[in-house]
Tab-separated table of C-alpha atoms in Angstrom:
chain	number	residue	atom	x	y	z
A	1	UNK	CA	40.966	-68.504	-19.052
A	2	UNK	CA	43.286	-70.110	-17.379
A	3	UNK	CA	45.676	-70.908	-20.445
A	4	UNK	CA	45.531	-67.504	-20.899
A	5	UNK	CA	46.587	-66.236	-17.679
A	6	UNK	CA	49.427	-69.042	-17.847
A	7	UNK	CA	50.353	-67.395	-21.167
A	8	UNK	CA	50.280	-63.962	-19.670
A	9	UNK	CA	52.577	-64.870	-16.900
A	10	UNK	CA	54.840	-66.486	-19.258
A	11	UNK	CA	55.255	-63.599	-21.455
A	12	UNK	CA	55.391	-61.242	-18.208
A	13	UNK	CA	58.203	-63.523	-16.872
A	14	UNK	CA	60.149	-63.133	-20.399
A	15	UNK	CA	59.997	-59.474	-20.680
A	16	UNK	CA	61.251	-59.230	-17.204
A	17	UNK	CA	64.335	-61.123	-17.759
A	18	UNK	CA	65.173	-59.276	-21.014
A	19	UNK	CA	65.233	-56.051	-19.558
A	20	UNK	CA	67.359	-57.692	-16.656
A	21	UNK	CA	69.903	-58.834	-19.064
A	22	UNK	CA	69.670	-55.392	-20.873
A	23	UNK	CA	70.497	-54.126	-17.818
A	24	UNK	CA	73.304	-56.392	-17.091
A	25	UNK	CA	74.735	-56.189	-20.744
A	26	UNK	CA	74.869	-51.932	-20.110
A	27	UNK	CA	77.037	-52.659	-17.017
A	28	UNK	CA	79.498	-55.407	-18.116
A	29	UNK	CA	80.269	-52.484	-20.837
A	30	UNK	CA	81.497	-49.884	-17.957
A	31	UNK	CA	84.687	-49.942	-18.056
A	32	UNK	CA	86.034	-50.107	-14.286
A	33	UNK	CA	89.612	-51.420	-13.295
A	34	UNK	CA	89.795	-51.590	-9.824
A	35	UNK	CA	93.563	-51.262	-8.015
A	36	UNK	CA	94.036	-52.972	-4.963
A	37	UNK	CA	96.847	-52.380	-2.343
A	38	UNK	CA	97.707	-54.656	0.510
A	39	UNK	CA	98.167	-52.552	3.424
A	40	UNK	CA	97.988	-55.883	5.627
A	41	UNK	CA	100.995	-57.645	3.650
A	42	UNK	CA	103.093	-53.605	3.315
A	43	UNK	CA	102.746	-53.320	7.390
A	44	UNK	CA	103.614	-56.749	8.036
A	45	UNK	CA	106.275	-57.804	6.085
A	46	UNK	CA	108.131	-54.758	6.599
A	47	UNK	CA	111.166	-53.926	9.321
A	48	UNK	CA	111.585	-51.580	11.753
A	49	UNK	CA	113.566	-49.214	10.188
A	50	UNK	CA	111.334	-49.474	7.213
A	51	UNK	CA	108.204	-47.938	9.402
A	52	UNK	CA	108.907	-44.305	8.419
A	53	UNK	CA	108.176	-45.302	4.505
A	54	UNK	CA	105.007	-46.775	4.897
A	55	UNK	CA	103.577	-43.915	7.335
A	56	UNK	CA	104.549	-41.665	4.559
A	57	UNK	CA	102.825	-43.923	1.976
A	58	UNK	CA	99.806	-43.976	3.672
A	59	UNK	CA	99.576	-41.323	6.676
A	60	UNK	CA	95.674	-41.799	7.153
A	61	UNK	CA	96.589	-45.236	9.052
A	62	UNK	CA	98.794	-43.621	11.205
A	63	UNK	CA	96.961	-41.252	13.382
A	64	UNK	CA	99.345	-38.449	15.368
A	65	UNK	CA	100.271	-38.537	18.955
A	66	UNK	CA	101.003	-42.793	18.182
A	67	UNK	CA	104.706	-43.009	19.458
A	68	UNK	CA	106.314	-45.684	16.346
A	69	UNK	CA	106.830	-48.047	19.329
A	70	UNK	CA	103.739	-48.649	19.148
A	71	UNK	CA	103.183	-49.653	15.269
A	72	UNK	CA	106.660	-51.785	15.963
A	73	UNK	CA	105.500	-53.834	19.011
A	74	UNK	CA	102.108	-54.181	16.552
A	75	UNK	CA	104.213	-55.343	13.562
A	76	UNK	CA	106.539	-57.833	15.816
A	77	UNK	CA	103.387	-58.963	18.520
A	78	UNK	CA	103.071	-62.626	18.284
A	79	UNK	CA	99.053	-62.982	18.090
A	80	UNK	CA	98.827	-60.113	15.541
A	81	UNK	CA	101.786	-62.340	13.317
A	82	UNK	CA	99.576	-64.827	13.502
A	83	UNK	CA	96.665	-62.804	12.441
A	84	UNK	CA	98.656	-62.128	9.632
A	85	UNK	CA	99.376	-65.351	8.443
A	86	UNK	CA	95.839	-66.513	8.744
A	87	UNK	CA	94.758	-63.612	6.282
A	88	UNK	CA	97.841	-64.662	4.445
A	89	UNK	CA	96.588	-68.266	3.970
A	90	UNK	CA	92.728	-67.094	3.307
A	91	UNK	CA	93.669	-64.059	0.791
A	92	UNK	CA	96.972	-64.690	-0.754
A	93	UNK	CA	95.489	-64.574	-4.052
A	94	UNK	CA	92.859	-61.469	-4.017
A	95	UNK	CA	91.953	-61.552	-7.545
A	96	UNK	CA	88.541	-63.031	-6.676
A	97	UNK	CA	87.440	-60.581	-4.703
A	98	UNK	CA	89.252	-57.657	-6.931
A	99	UNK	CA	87.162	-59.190	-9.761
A	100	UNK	CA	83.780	-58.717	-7.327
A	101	UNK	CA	84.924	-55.354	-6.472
A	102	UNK	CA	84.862	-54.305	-10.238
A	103	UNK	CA	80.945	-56.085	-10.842
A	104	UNK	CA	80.398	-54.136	-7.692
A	105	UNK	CA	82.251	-50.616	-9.299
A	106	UNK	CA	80.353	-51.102	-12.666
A	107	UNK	CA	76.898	-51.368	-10.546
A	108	UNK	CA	77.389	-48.528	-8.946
A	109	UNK	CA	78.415	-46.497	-11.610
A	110	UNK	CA	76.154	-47.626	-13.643
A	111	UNK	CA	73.138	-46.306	-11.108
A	112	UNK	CA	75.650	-43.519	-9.624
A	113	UNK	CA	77.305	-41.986	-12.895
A	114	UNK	CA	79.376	-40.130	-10.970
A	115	UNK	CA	80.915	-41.922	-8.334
A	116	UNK	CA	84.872	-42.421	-8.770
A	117	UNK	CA	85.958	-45.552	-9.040
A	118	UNK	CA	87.670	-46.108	-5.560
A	119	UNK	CA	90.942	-47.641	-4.732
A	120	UNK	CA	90.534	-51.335	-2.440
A	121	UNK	CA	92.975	-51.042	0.236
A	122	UNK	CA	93.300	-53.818	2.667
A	123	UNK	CA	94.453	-53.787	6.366
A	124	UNK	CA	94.895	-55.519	9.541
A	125	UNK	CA	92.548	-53.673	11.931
A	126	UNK	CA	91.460	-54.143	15.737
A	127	UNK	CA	88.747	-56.552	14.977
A	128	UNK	CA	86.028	-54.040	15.325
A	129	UNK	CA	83.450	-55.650	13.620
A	130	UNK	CA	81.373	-52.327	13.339
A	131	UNK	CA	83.803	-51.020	10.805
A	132	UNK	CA	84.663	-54.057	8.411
A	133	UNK	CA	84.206	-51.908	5.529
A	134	UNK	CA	84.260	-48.276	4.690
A	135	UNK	CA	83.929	-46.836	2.060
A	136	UNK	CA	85.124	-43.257	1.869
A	137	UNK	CA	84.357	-41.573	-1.059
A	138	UNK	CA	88.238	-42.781	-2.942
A	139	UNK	CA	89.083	-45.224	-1.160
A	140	UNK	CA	87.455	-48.727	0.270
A	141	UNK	CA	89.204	-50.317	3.425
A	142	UNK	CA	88.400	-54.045	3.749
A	143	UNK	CA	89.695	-55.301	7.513
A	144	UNK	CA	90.113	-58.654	6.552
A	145	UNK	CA	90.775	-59.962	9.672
A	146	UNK	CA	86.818	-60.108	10.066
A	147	UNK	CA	86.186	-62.062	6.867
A	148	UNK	CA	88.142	-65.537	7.784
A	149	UNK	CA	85.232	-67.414	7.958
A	150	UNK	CA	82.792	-67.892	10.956
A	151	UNK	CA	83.803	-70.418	12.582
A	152	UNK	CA	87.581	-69.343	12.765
A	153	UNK	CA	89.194	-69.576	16.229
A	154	UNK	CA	89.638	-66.106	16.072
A	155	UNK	CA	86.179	-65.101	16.756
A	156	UNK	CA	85.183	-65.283	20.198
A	157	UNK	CA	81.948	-63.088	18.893
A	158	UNK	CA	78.121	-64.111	19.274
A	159	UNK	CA	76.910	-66.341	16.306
A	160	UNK	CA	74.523	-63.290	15.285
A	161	UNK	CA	77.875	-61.179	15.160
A	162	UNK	CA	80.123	-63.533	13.298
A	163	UNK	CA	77.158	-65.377	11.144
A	164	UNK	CA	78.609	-62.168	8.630
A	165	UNK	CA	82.578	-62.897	8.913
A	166	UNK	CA	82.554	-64.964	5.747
A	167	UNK	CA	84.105	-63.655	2.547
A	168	UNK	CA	80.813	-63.525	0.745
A	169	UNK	CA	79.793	-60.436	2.993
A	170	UNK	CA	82.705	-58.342	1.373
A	171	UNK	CA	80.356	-57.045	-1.058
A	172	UNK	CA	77.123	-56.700	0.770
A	173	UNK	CA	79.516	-54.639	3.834
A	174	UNK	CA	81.086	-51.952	1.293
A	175	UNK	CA	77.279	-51.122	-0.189
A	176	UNK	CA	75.733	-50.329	3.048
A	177	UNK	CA	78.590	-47.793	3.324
A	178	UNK	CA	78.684	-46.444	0.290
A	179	UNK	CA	74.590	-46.145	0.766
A	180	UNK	CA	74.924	-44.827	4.390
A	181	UNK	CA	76.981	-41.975	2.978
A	182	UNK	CA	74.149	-41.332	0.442
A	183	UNK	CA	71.046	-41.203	2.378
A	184	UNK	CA	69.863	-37.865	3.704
A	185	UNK	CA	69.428	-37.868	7.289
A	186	UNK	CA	65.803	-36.074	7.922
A	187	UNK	CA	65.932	-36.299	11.323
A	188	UNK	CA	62.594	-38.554	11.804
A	189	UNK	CA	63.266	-40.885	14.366
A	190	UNK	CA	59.801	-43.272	14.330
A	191	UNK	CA	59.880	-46.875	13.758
A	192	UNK	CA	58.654	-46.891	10.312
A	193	UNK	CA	61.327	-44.274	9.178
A	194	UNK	CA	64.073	-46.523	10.853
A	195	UNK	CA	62.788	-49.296	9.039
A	196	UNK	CA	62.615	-47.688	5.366
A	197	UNK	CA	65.848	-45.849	6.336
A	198	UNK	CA	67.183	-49.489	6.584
A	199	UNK	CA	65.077	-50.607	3.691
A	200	UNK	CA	66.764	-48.222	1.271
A	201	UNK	CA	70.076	-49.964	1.571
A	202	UNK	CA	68.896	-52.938	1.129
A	203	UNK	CA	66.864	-52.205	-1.947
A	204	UNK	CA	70.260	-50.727	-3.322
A	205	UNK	CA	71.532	-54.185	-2.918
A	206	UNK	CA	69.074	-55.638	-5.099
A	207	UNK	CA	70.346	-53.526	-8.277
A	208	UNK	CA	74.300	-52.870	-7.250
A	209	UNK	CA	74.186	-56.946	-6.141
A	210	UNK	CA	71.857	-58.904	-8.331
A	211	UNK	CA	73.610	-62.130	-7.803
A	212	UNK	CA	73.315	-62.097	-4.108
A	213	UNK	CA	70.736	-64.121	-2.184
A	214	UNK	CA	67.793	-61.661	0.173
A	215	UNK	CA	70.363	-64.291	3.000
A	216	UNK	CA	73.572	-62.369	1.909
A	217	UNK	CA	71.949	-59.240	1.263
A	218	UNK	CA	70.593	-59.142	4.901
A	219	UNK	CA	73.428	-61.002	6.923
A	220	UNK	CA	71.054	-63.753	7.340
A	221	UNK	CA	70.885	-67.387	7.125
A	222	UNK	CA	68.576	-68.670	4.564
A	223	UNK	CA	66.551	-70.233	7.423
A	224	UNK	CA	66.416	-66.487	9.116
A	225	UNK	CA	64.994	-65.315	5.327
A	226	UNK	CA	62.406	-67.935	5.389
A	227	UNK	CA	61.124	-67.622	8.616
A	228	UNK	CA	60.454	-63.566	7.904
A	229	UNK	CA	59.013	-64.434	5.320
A	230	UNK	CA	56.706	-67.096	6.710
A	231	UNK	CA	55.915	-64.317	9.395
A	232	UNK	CA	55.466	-61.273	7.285
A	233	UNK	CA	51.640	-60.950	7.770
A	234	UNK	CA	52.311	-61.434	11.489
A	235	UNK	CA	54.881	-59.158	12.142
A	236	UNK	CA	53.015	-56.097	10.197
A	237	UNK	CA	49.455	-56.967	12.094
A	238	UNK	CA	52.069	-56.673	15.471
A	239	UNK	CA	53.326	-53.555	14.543
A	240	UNK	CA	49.908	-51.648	13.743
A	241	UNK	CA	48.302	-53.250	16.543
A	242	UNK	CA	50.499	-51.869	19.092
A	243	UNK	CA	50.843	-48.772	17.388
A	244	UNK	CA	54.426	-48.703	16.903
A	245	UNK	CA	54.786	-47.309	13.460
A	246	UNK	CA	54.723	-43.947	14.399
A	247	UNK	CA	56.513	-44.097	17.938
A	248	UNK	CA	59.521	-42.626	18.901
A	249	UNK	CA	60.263	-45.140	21.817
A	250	UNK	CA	64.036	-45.663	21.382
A	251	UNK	CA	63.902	-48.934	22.269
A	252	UNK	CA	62.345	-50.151	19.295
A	253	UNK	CA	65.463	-49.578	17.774
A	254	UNK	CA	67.101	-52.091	19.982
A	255	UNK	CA	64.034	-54.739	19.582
A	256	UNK	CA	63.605	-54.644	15.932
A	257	UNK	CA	66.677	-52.602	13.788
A	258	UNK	CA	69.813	-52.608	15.857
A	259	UNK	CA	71.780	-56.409	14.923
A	260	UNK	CA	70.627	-58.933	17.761
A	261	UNK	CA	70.502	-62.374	18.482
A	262	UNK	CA	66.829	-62.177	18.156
A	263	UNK	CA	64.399	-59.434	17.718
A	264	UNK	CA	62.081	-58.703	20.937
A	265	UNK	CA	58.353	-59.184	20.222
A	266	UNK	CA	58.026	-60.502	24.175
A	267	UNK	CA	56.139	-63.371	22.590
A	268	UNK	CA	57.039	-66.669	22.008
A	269	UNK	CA	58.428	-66.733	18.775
A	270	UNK	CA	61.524	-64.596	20.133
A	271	UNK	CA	63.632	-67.260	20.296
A	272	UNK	CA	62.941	-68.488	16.653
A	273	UNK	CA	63.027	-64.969	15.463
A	274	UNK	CA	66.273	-63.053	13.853
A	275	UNK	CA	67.499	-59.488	14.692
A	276	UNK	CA	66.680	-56.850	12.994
A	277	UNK	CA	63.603	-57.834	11.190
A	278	UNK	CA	62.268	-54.027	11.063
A	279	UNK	CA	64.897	-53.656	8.198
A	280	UNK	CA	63.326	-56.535	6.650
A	281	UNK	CA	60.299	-55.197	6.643
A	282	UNK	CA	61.334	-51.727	5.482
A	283	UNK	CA	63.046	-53.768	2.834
A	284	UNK	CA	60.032	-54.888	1.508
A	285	UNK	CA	57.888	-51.676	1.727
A	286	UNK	CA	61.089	-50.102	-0.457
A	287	UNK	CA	60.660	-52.878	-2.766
A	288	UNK	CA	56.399	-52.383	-3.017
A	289	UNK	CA	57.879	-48.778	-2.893
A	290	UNK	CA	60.214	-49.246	-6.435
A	291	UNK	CA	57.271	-51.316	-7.901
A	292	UNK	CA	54.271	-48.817	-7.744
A	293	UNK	CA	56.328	-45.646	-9.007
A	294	UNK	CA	59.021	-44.501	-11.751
A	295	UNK	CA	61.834	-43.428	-9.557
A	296	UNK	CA	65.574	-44.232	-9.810
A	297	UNK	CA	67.995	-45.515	-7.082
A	298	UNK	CA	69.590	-42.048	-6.716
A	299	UNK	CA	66.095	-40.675	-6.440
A	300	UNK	CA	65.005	-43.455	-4.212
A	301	UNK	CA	67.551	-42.637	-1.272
A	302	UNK	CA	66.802	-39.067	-1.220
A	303	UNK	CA	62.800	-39.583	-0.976
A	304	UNK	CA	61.483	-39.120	2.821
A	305	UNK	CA	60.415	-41.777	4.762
A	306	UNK	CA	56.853	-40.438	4.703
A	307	UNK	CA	56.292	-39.809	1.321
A	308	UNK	CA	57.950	-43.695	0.474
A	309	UNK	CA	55.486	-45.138	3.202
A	310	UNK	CA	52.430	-43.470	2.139
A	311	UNK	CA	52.950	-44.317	-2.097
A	312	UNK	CA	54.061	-47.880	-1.434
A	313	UNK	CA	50.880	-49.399	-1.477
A	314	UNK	CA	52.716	-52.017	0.543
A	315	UNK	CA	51.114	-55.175	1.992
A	316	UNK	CA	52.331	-58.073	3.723
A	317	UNK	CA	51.953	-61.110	2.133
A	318	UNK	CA	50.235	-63.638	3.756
């Protein structure tokens, strides 16, 4: 019997990564070339007089009722040349991450037949680490002065905040907003629905980045990952017991979805705990979700939180 079951995990294992790699081999055959323009090296390496080109070449960075003394003091201030020149010595060569960006591109089309293959344009922005990426429909805008690394001088940010300023969260950034944009909004506004609203973009990660870690997915270290796992059981049995599932109380959000250095259980394991591990969890009743029915990623993100809760079948595992 037990040779058996061996032999059916075996062969269960097998046909799981052939129909990965058939996957895989369908996407490496989309063809996707993406174009990248370096807004960053345009602004800053141009004069004065040369200010009225580039707002013509791209207007959308240049928002009206901005006198150009402005853009010129930004182009000549010393701490934003020296911004500059510490992207400059990170990203000179952004092949790498054009070559990601096209992986990324095939993914998505792949899943999202429709989608137009975007043009990368990277900038110099005002370190506003809620906007790192965007992605806006044709066009992706990577601030790169939030992916030098986290422990650049630079970053006088909380470690929770700039644990996700490393290159390697490129990716993983421009998929939440290109999944954002794609999830209806139904207005349900109860802890479970946050959490499978959140869940749904990471599951989307899973197929558009296959060779990302659950760590990179989520913004977490590995030790974060491990210890939600290691708590999964726990976490759930906290969350029916008190009967949050189903409440509105806004500050759930802040305890258990919104980024934090910790998530607030008012128990001892705070302190050992990561932020947001309500995502996590939603992340994992999307996954029992995708498991226990035929549905596709578009289909996925426009299911309601309800319906995706209800036909998961999900339980912790313990």
């Amino acid at each position: 019997m037990k040779l058996y079951r061996f032999t059916l995990l075996l062969c269960v294992f097998f046909l799981s990564c052939e129909q990965k790699s058939k996957v895989e081999k369908e996407v490496e055959e989309i063809p996707v070339d993406i174009k990248v323009e370096r807004f960053d090296k345009a602004f800053f390496e141009a004069k004065p007089e040369d200010l009225g080109k580039i707002k013509k070449q791209y207007p959308y960075f240049f928002p009206a009722g901005n006198d150009d003394a402005v853009w010129i003091q930004k182009m000549q201030e010393p701490i934003w040349r020296e911004v500059y020149s510490e992207v400059q010595k990170k990203y000179s060569n952004f092949e790498p991450v054009r070559q990601e960006f096209n992986s990324l591109f095939q993914h998505v089309k792949y899943y999202f037949p429709k989608t137009k293959t975007p043009k990368v344009i990277t900038v110099i922005g005002e370190m506003d680490y809620n906007a790192k990426a965007i992605y806006a429909d044709s066009l992706v805008i990577v601030a790169l002065e939030l992916y030098l690394g986290k422990e650049h001088k630079f970053y006088e940010f909380p470690n929770y905040v700039k644990q996700n300023f490393e290159e390697k969260q490129i990716m993983p950034d421009v998929v939440s907003s290109f999944t954002y944009r794609n999830i209806p909004v139904y207005g349900e506004r109860n802890l479970v629905s946050q959490m499978i609203f959140e869940g749904k973009q990471l599951y989307a990660k899973d197929l558009l980045l296959p060779e990302y870690s659950d760590a990179d997915k989520m913004g977490y270290t590995p030790e974060q990952i491990k210890w939600c796992e290691e708590n999964e059981a726990y976490m759930w049995r906290y969350f029916m017991e008190k009967e949050m599932l189903y409440s509105d109380d806004p500050k759930l959000t802040t305890r258990f979805i919104a980024p934090a250095p910790f998530s607030k259980f008012y128990l001892e394991i705070d302190n050992d705990s990561p932020g947001r591990v309500g995502a996590w969890i939603g992340w994992q009743i999307v996954r029992s979700y995708m498991k226990n029915n035929n549905v596709t990623l578009p289909e996925l993100l426009k299911v309601n939180a309800k319906e995706i809760f209800e036909k998961s079948k999900y339980k912790p595992k313990k």
